[in-house]
Amino acid sequence: MNNYGLLESNKKERFLVPAIYIILTFAIFSDILRIPDTKITFFRLSLPFALFIALVYKKYAKIVMGMTAILFLLSSIQYCIFYKIQRPELSFSIANAVKSMFLYFIMIIIFGIMLILRDREGERFEERFLNFIVTIGFVLIFIAILDILDRHFFDSGFFGGLKVDNENNYACFFSALFPFFLAEYQKKRKLRDAIGIILILITVVANDSKAALFGIVISATIFLCISMGNENRKKFFIYRYGLAIIAITGIVGIIIINPSIHGYYLQDIIYQPIRRIIQNDPYTDYSSSISFRTNTTNYCLREMAKGGFIGFGPGTTGIMLKHQFPDLKYLWDSARHSETISLHNQWLEILLDFGIVAIIAFFMALKYAFTRYFNRIKLSSLEKIRVAYILSFPIWVISASGIYTQYYLIAIMIFLLIADDERVLE
């Protein structure tokens, strides 16, 4: 390459990294970075540029196109089996299938541009993206606090034509961010991270996001267990096993005491749904949020088993639930008049979408977490975040109505997947 070509290449490289960060920022704040009173977001406008970046490098273009081809092929097979064999009484919705697969395709694009970002940033990637996660997290906390004040003092008029996302979706963001603050505070003892921990707890409690709060408690407990007793095997055993047993005993004790949180008794929130799912004892009336979530989760688990864990295909769960649970008194009118409804249990919905493929992925993540929790004495900061994140994820993620457009959460997942442990050591 001549000097002119090398200069042009360097210019492109210089603009590439900021462009990716800008696209990710547009994605994360797509609820407010939009044209007011429309569905047009800055992120949607930037998608052609994101796709161009994802395909401009041959190495990563192959990954993006390969994942897209697998998504299309797998989904097509699942749709055929579900609508022709398993549930022929249901009608296949082309619009719903295209929308659902497109949302997964966007995730693939984000995965592609983050791989390029890692490649371009090199050894600086982990530190810089971790700082990006924390900085964006503080902005999200600020928006959530403004939204709380808006609802209580400004009659939801502060944001004007912009509508901030569901508070439970924000609680999901904060649950994912929480172990990052814990790890950063343990490593650097910065006031910034202590403030982040406190603000997350206050915001989640103020928004009455019970699943997220419980998930955060589990995440903090797991992080404590893996952060102490690293000197020798004896202390390792005491903290990894002894402290965990004490924590579980404490949680069970609190459930037995059955305190009330915002008018809901703890046993009604936790114990009864778990018992009814295990015993296949659905509520006779599913007009409340708890009974609806319990009945739909119970139903979907058994439908997935009856279908041989093949998976129903992206978006199919919502159609199946709308047919099975027509009485939607507690839901919004928009959901009541839609052809689909949300399961409000994202890990289960992903399992239903992709079947055995998702089950294998989940199993690999759990194997990673349990192997490091029970076998490795000293963990890097990133490993601690991963273990706390993975083991608490099934709890706090049910706060959200769906994570398909929660790009902050998706970006964190991808970062935890592709980051290098050795670059985020204690």
Coordinates of C-alpha atoms in Angstrom, one line a residue, residues 65-419:
M65 CA -23.9 -13.4 7.3
G66 CA -23.4 -16.9 8.7
M67 CA -25.4 -16.1 11.8
T68 CA -28.1 -14.5 9.7
A69 CA -28.3 -17.6 7.5
I70 CA -28.5 -19.9 10.5
L71 CA -31.2 -17.7 12.0
F72 CA -33.3 -17.8 8.8
L73 CA -32.9 -21.5 8.2
L74 CA -33.5 -22.6 11.8
S75 CA -36.6 -20.3 12.1
S76 CA -38.1 -21.5 8.9
I77 CA -37.8 -25.2 10.0
Q78 CA -39.3 -24.3 13.4
Y79 CA -42.2 -22.4 11.9
C80 CA -43.0 -25.3 9.6
I81 CA -43.0 -27.9 12.4
F82 CA -45.0 -25.7 14.8
Y83 CA -47.8 -24.4 12.4
K84 CA -48.1 -27.6 10.3
I85 CA -47.7 -30.3 13.0
Q86 CA -47.8 -29.0 16.6
R87 CA -50.4 -26.3 16.4
P88 CA -52.1 -26.4 12.9
E89 CA -55.1 -24.5 14.4
L90 CA -53.0 -21.3 14.7
S91 CA -52.4 -19.1 11.7
F92 CA -48.9 -18.2 10.7
S93 CA -48.3 -14.4 10.7
I94 CA -45.7 -13.3 8.1
A95 CA -45.6 -9.8 9.6
N96 CA -44.9 -11.1 13.1
A97 CA -42.2 -13.6 11.9
V98 CA -40.4 -10.9 9.9
K99 CA -40.5 -8.4 12.8
S100 CA -39.2 -11.0 15.2
M101 CA -36.4 -12.2 13.0
F102 CA -35.5 -8.6 12.2
L103 CA -35.1 -7.9 15.9
Y104 CA -32.7 -10.8 16.2
F105 CA -30.9 -9.6 13.0
I106 CA -30.3 -6.3 14.7
M107 CA -28.7 -8.1 17.6
I108 CA -26.4 -9.9 15.1
I109 CA -25.4 -6.5 13.6
I110 CA -24.6 -5.2 17.1
F111 CA -22.5 -8.3 17.7
G112 CA -20.7 -7.7 14.5
I113 CA -19.8 -4.1 15.1
M114 CA -18.7 -4.9 18.7
L115 CA -16.3 -7.5 17.3
I116 CA -14.9 -4.9 15.0
L117 CA -14.7 -2.5 17.9
R118 CA -12.7 -5.1 20.0
D119 CA -10.4 -5.6 17.0
R120 CA -9.8 -1.9 16.4
E121 CA -9.4 -1.0 20.1
G122 CA -7.0 -3.9 20.8
E123 CA -5.8 -4.1 24.4
R124 CA -7.7 -1.0 25.3
F125 CA -11.1 -2.5 24.5
E126 CA -12.0 -4.0 27.8
E127 CA -11.1 -0.9 29.9
R128 CA -12.7 1.5 27.5
F129 CA -15.9 -0.4 27.0
L130 CA -16.3 -1.1 30.7
N131 CA -16.0 2.7 31.2
F132 CA -18.6 3.2 28.5
I133 CA -21.0 0.8 30.3
V134 CA -20.6 2.6 33.6
T135 CA -20.9 6.1 32.1
I136 CA -24.0 5.2 30.1
G137 CA -25.4 3.4 33.2
F138 CA -25.2 6.7 35.2
V139 CA -27.1 8.5 32.4
L140 CA -29.8 5.8 32.5
I141 CA -30.1 6.2 36.3
F142 CA -30.4 9.9 35.8
I143 CA -33.2 9.4 33.2
A144 CA -35.0 6.9 35.5
I145 CA -34.9 9.4 38.4
L146 CA -36.2 12.2 36.2
D147 CA -39.0 9.9 35.1
I148 CA -39.9 9.1 38.7
L149 CA -40.0 12.8 39.5
D150 CA -42.0 13.4 36.3
R151 CA -44.6 10.9 37.2
H152 CA -45.0 12.2 40.7
F153 CA -44.7 16.0 40.3
F154 CA -45.2 16.9 36.6
D155 CA -48.1 14.6 35.6
S156 CA -45.8 12.8 33.1
G157 CA -45.4 16.0 31.1
F158 CA -41.7 16.7 31.6
F159 CA -40.5 14.7 28.6
G160 CA -43.2 16.1 26.3
G161 CA -43.6 14.0 23.1
L162 CA -41.0 11.6 24.3
K163 CA -41.9 8.6 26.3
V164 CA -39.4 7.0 28.6
D165 CA -39.3 3.2 28.4
N166 CA -41.1 1.0 31.0
E167 CA -39.6 1.4 34.5
N168 CA -39.2 -2.4 34.8
N169 CA -37.1 -2.4 31.6
Y170 CA -34.9 0.2 33.2
A171 CA -34.7 -1.9 36.4
C172 CA -33.4 -4.7 34.1
F173 CA -30.7 -2.4 32.9
F174 CA -29.7 -1.6 36.5
S175 CA -29.6 -5.3 37.5
A176 CA -27.2 -6.0 34.7
L177 CA -25.1 -2.9 35.6
F178 CA -25.0 -3.7 39.4
P179 CA -22.2 -6.3 39.4
F180 CA -20.0 -3.9 37.3
F181 CA -20.3 -1.3 40.1
L182 CA -19.5 -4.0 42.7
A183 CA -16.4 -5.1 40.8
E184 CA -15.2 -1.6 40.2
Y185 CA -15.7 -0.6 43.8
Q186 CA -13.9 -3.6 45.1
K187 CA -11.0 -2.9 42.8
K188 CA -10.7 0.9 43.0
R189 CA -12.7 1.9 46.0
K190 CA -14.0 4.9 44.1
L191 CA -16.9 7.0 45.5
R192 CA -18.4 7.0 42.0
D193 CA -19.1 3.2 42.2
A194 CA -20.5 3.4 45.8
I195 CA -22.9 6.2 44.6
G196 CA -23.9 4.0 41.6
I197 CA -24.7 1.1 43.9
I198 CA -26.9 3.3 46.2
L199 CA -28.7 5.0 43.3
I200 CA -29.5 1.7 41.7
L201 CA -31.1 0.3 44.9
I202 CA -33.0 3.5 45.5
T203 CA -34.3 3.6 41.9
V204 CA -35.3 0.0 41.8
V205 CA -37.2 0.2 45.1
A206 CA -38.9 3.5 44.1
N207 CA -40.1 1.9 40.9
D208 CA -41.4 -1.1 42.8
S209 CA -39.5 -3.5 40.5
K210 CA -39.6 -6.6 42.8
A211 CA -38.0 -9.2 40.5
A212 CA -35.1 -6.8 39.7
L213 CA -34.6 -6.1 43.4
F214 CA -34.6 -9.8 44.3
G215 CA -32.2 -10.4 41.4
I216 CA -29.9 -7.6 42.7
V217 CA -29.8 -9.2 46.2
I218 CA -28.9 -12.5 44.7
S219 CA -26.2 -10.9 42.5
A220 CA -24.7 -9.1 45.5
T221 CA -24.7 -12.3 47.6
I222 CA -23.0 -14.3 44.9
F223 CA -20.4 -11.5 44.3
L224 CA -19.7 -11.4 48.1
C225 CA -19.2 -15.2 48.1
I226 CA -16.7 -15.2 45.2
S227 CA -14.8 -12.0 46.4
M228 CA -13.8 -13.3 49.8
G229 CA -11.8 -16.2 51.1
N230 CA -9.3 -16.3 48.2
E231 CA -6.2 -16.9 50.4
N232 CA -6.5 -20.7 50.7
R233 CA -8.7 -23.7 50.3
K234 CA -10.1 -23.6 53.8
K235 CA -11.3 -20.0 53.5
F236 CA -12.4 -20.7 49.9
F237 CA -14.7 -23.5 51.2
I238 CA -16.1 -21.4 54.0
Y239 CA -17.1 -18.5 51.8
R240 CA -18.2 -20.4 48.6
Y241 CA -20.2 -23.0 50.5
G242 CA -20.8 -21.7 54.1
L243 CA -21.7 -18.1 53.2
A244 CA -24.0 -19.4 50.4
I245 CA -25.8 -21.7 52.8
I246 CA -26.3 -18.9 55.2
A247 CA -27.6 -16.6 52.5
I248 CA -30.1 -19.3 51.2
T249 CA -31.2 -20.0 54.8
G250 CA -31.7 -16.2 55.3
I251 CA -33.8 -15.9 52.1
V252 CA -35.9 -18.9 53.0
G253 CA -36.4 -17.5 56.5
I254 CA -37.5 -14.1 55.2
I255 CA -40.0 -15.9 52.9
I256 CA -41.4 -17.9 55.8
I257 CA -41.8 -14.7 57.8
N258 CA -43.7 -13.4 54.8
P259 CA -43.2 -9.6 54.9
S260 CA -45.3 -7.3 52.7
I261 CA -43.6 -5.2 50.0
H262 CA -45.7 -2.4 48.5
G263 CA -48.9 -4.4 49.5
Y264 CA -47.7 -7.8 48.2
Y265 CA -46.7 -10.6 50.5
L266 CA -43.4 -12.2 49.8
Q267 CA -44.9 -15.7 49.7
D268 CA -47.4 -14.6 47.1
I269 CA -44.6 -13.1 45.0
I270 CA -42.1 -15.9 45.2
Y271 CA -43.2 -19.1 46.9
Q272 CA -46.7 -19.6 45.5
P273 CA -45.7 -19.1 41.8
I274 CA -42.8 -21.5 42.2
R275 CA -44.9 -24.1 43.9
R276 CA -47.7 -23.8 41.3
I277 CA -45.3 -24.2 38.4
I278 CA -43.6 -27.3 40.0
Q279 CA -46.9 -28.9 40.9
N280 CA -48.7 -27.9 37.7
D281 CA -51.3 -26.1 39.7
P282 CA -52.2 -22.9 37.7
Y283 CA -54.3 -20.1 39.2
T284 CA -58.0 -20.4 38.3
D285 CA -58.0 -16.6 37.6
Y286 CA -55.1 -15.0 35.8
S287 CA -56.3 -11.4 35.9
S288 CA -53.4 -10.2 38.0
S289 CA -49.8 -9.8 36.9
I290 CA -48.5 -12.5 39.3
S291 CA -51.1 -15.1 38.3
F292 CA -50.7 -14.3 34.6
R293 CA -47.0 -14.7 34.7
T294 CA -47.3 -17.9 36.7
N295 CA -49.9 -19.5 34.4
T296 CA -48.1 -18.5 31.2
T297 CA -44.7 -19.8 32.5
N298 CA -46.3 -23.0 33.7
Y299 CA -48.0 -23.5 30.3
C300 CA -45.0 -22.7 28.2
L301 CA -42.6 -25.0 30.1
R302 CA -45.0 -27.9 29.4
E303 CA -45.6 -26.9 25.8
M304 CA -41.8 -26.8 25.2
A305 CA -41.4 -30.3 26.7
K306 CA -44.4 -31.6 24.6
G307 CA -42.8 -30.2 21.5
G308 CA -39.5 -32.1 22.1
F309 CA -37.5 -28.9 22.8
I310 CA -37.4 -28.1 19.1
G311 CA -38.4 -24.5 19.6
F312 CA -41.4 -22.7 18.1
G313 CA -39.5 -20.0 16.1
P314 CA -39.0 -16.3 16.9
G315 CA -42.2 -14.5 17.9
T316 CA -44.4 -17.6 17.9
T317 CA -44.8 -17.7 21.7
G318 CA -46.7 -14.4 21.7
I319 CA -49.3 -15.8 19.2
M320 CA -49.7 -19.0 21.1
L321 CA -50.2 -17.1 24.4
K322 CA -52.8 -14.8 22.9
H323 CA -54.8 -17.8 21.7
Q324 CA -54.4 -19.7 25.1
F325 CA -55.0 -16.7 27.4
P326 CA -57.7 -14.5 25.9
D327 CA -58.8 -12.8 29.2
L328 CA -56.3 -9.9 29.4
K329 CA -58.0 -7.6 32.0
Y330 CA -54.8 -6.3 33.5
L331 CA -52.9 -5.6 30.3
W332 CA -52.8 -2.4 28.3
D333 CA -55.3 -1.9 25.5
S334 CA -52.5 -2.0 23.0
A335 CA -51.6 -5.6 24.1
R336 CA -55.3 -6.5 24.3
H337 CA -55.8 -5.6 20.7
S338 CA -52.5 -7.1 19.4
E339 CA -52.1 -10.4 17.8
T340 CA -49.4 -11.3 20.4
I341 CA -48.8 -10.8 24.1
S342 CA -45.5 -10.9 26.0
L343 CA -44.6 -13.9 28.2
H344 CA -42.8 -11.5 30.6
N345 CA -40.1 -14.1 31.1
Q346 CA -37.3 -13.5 28.7
W347 CA -35.0 -16.4 29.3
L348 CA -37.9 -18.8 28.8
E349 CA -39.1 -17.0 25.7
I350 CA -35.6 -17.4 24.2
L351 CA -35.7 -21.1 25.0
L352 CA -39.1 -21.3 23.3
D353 CA -37.8 -19.3 20.3
F354 CA -34.8 -21.5 19.6
G355 CA -35.3 -24.8 21.6
I356 CA -32.4 -27.0 22.0
V357 CA -30.0 -24.4 20.5
A358 CA -30.8 -22.0 23.3
I359 CA -30.8 -24.7 25.9
I360 CA -27.2 -25.7 24.9
A361 CA -26.2 -22.0 25.1
F362 CA -27.8 -21.6 28.5
F363 CA -26.1 -24.8 29.8
M364 CA -22.7 -23.6 28.6
A365 CA -23.2 -20.3 30.4
L366 CA -24.3 -22.0 33.6
K367 CA -21.4 -24.5 33.4
Y368 CA -19.0 -21.5 33.1
A369 CA -20.5 -19.9 36.2
F370 CA -20.6 -23.0 38.3
T371 CA -17.1 -24.1 37.3
R372 CA -15.7 -20.8 38.4
Y373 CA -17.8 -20.5 41.5
F374 CA -17.0 -24.0 42.9
N375 CA -13.5 -24.7 41.4
R376 CA -11.5 -21.5 41.0
I377 CA -10.1 -19.8 44.1
K378 CA -9.1 -16.5 42.6
L379 CA -11.2 -14.8 39.9
S380 CA -10.5 -11.8 37.8
S381 CA -12.9 -8.8 38.0
L382 CA -14.5 -9.8 34.7
E383 CA -15.1 -13.4 35.9
K384 CA -16.8 -12.2 39.0
I385 CA -19.1 -10.0 37.0
R386 CA -19.9 -12.9 34.7
V387 CA -20.6 -15.3 37.5
A388 CA -22.9 -12.8 39.4
Y389 CA -24.5 -11.8 36.1
I390 CA -25.2 -15.3 34.9
L391 CA -26.6 -16.8 38.1
S392 CA -28.8 -13.8 38.8
F393 CA -30.0 -13.3 35.2
P394 CA -33.0 -15.7 35.3
I395 CA -34.5 -13.7 38.2
W396 CA -34.1 -10.1 37.3
V397 CA -34.7 -10.5 33.6
I398 CA -38.4 -11.3 34.3
S399 CA -38.8 -7.7 35.3
A400 CA -38.7 -6.7 31.6
S401 CA -41.6 -7.0 29.1
G402 CA -39.0 -8.1 26.6
I403 CA -35.3 -7.5 25.9
Y404 CA -35.3 -7.6 22.1
T405 CA -34.9 -3.8 21.9
Q406 CA -33.0 -3.3 25.2
Y407 CA -29.7 -2.7 23.6
Y408 CA -27.9 -1.6 26.7
L409 CA -28.6 -5.1 28.1
I410 CA -27.6 -6.7 24.8
A411 CA -24.4 -4.7 24.6
I412 CA -23.4 -5.8 28.1
M413 CA -24.1 -9.5 27.2
I414 CA -21.9 -9.2 24.1
F415 CA -19.2 -7.5 26.1
L416 CA -19.2 -10.3 28.7
L417 CA -19.0 -12.8 25.9
I418 CA -16.2 -11.4 23.9
A419 CA -14.0 -9.6 26.5

